[in-house]
């Protein structure tokens, strides 16, 4: 069992920055892919970014160049640095861990979500 807890969300003005954190606990000895999804009201869940335990990253086109995903294995913590935020980035952001690259298998683990709101 893996537990994930997100933090760092909040309200910012357009053009501002936030850093989200995801702390993992439990059975973290396995090598997981980890990443972030987001979901805005009335919209489908959207992939944001992914990082492997070896450090290989991937981003959605809508955030590439503005967001940076990273991890600190010593702290079992993953981060999402969000710069140049836009109102369309407003969503609940979820941390996810999985043994598969897609992050959405039946055995995936999800955090509770943290709200990010970007005002115009």
Coordinates of C-alpha atoms in Angstrom, one line a residue:
X1 CA 0.0 0.0 0.0
X2 CA 1.2 3.5 -0.9
X3 CA -0.2 6.7 0.5
X4 CA 0.1 10.0 -1.3
X5 CA -0.5 13.4 0.1
X6 CA -0.5 16.6 -2.0
X7 CA 0.1 20.1 -0.8
X8 CA 1.0 23.5 -2.1
X9 CA -2.1 24.5 -3.9
X10 CA -3.7 27.9 -3.5
X11 CA -4.9 31.0 -5.2
X12 CA -2.5 33.0 -7.4
X13 CA -2.7 35.7 -10.1
X14 CA -2.1 34.9 -13.7
X15 CA 1.7 34.9 -14.4
X16 CA 2.5 33.8 -10.9
X17 CA 4.0 30.5 -9.6
X18 CA 3.2 27.7 -7.3
X19 CA 5.1 24.6 -6.3
X20 CA 3.0 21.5 -5.5
X21 CA 4.4 18.7 -3.4
X22 CA 3.5 15.0 -3.1
X23 CA 4.7 13.0 -0.2
X24 CA 4.7 9.3 -0.5
X25 CA 4.7 6.7 2.3
X26 CA 4.1 3.0 2.8
X27 CA 5.5 0.5 0.4
X28 CA 7.7 2.8 -1.6
X29 CA 10.5 0.3 -2.2
X30 CA 9.2 -0.6 -5.7
X31 CA 10.2 1.4 -8.7
X32 CA 7.2 3.6 -9.6
X33 CA 6.3 6.0 -12.3
X34 CA 4.9 9.1 -10.6
X35 CA 3.1 12.1 -12.0
X36 CA 0.4 14.7 -11.9
X37 CA -3.1 14.8 -13.4
X38 CA -5.6 17.6 -13.1
X39 CA -9.3 18.0 -13.4
X40 CA -11.3 21.1 -13.9
X41 CA -15.0 21.3 -13.2
X42 CA -17.0 19.7 -15.9
X43 CA -13.9 18.5 -17.7
X44 CA -12.2 15.1 -18.1
X45 CA -9.2 14.2 -16.1
X46 CA -6.1 15.5 -17.9
X47 CA -2.5 14.3 -17.8
X48 CA 0.0 17.0 -16.7
X49 CA 3.4 15.5 -16.2
X50 CA 5.2 12.2 -15.4
X51 CA 8.6 11.2 -14.0
X52 CA 10.2 7.8 -13.8
X53 CA 12.3 6.7 -10.9
X54 CA 15.3 7.1 -13.2
X55 CA 14.3 10.7 -13.8
X56 CA 12.9 10.6 -17.3
X57 CA 10.1 13.1 -17.6
X58 CA 7.2 13.8 -19.9
X59 CA 4.7 16.8 -20.1
X60 CA 1.4 17.6 -21.6
X61 CA 1.8 20.1 -24.5
X62 CA -0.3 22.6 -22.6
X63 CA 2.2 22.9 -19.8
X64 CA 5.5 22.2 -21.4
X65 CA 8.0 25.0 -20.9
X66 CA 6.0 26.3 -17.9
X67 CA 5.8 23.4 -15.5
X68 CA 8.7 21.2 -14.2
X69 CA 8.3 17.9 -12.5
X70 CA 11.0 16.6 -10.2
X71 CA 11.5 14.1 -7.3
X72 CA 13.6 13.7 -4.3
X73 CA 14.0 10.0 -3.6
X74 CA 15.6 10.6 -0.2
X75 CA 12.5 12.3 0.9
X76 CA 10.0 10.2 -1.1
X77 CA 8.6 13.4 -2.4
X78 CA 7.6 14.6 -5.9
X79 CA 7.2 18.2 -6.9
X80 CA 5.5 20.2 -9.6
X81 CA 6.9 23.6 -10.1
X82 CA 4.3 25.7 -12.0
X83 CA 5.4 29.0 -13.5
X84 CA 3.6 31.5 -15.8
X85 CA 0.3 30.2 -14.6
X86 CA -2.8 30.8 -16.6
X87 CA -6.4 30.8 -15.7
X88 CA -6.9 27.7 -17.7
X89 CA -4.5 25.9 -15.3
X90 CA -7.2 26.2 -12.6
X91 CA -8.1 22.6 -11.5
X92 CA -7.7 20.1 -8.8
X93 CA -4.3 18.6 -9.1
X94 CA -3.7 14.9 -8.2
X95 CA -0.6 13.1 -7.5
X96 CA -0.4 9.5 -8.8
X97 CA 2.0 6.6 -8.5
X98 CA 2.0 3.4 -10.6
X99 CA 4.2 0.6 -11.8
X100 CA 3.1 1.4 -15.4
X101 CA 4.0 4.4 -17.5
X102 CA 0.3 5.4 -18.1
X103 CA -0.2 5.9 -14.4
X104 CA -3.8 4.8 -14.6
X105 CA -3.7 1.0 -14.1
X106 CA -6.0 -0.7 -11.7
X107 CA -3.2 -0.8 -9.2
X108 CA -2.4 2.9 -9.3
X109 CA -2.3 5.1 -6.2
X110 CA -3.8 8.6 -6.0
X111 CA -3.6 11.4 -3.6
X112 CA -6.6 13.4 -2.4
X113 CA -6.0 16.4 -4.6
X114 CA -5.1 20.0 -4.1
X115 CA -6.9 23.0 -5.5
X116 CA -5.0 25.4 -7.8
X117 CA -6.9 28.5 -8.7
X118 CA -5.4 31.1 -11.1
X119 CA -7.2 34.5 -11.3
X120 CA -7.0 36.7 -14.4

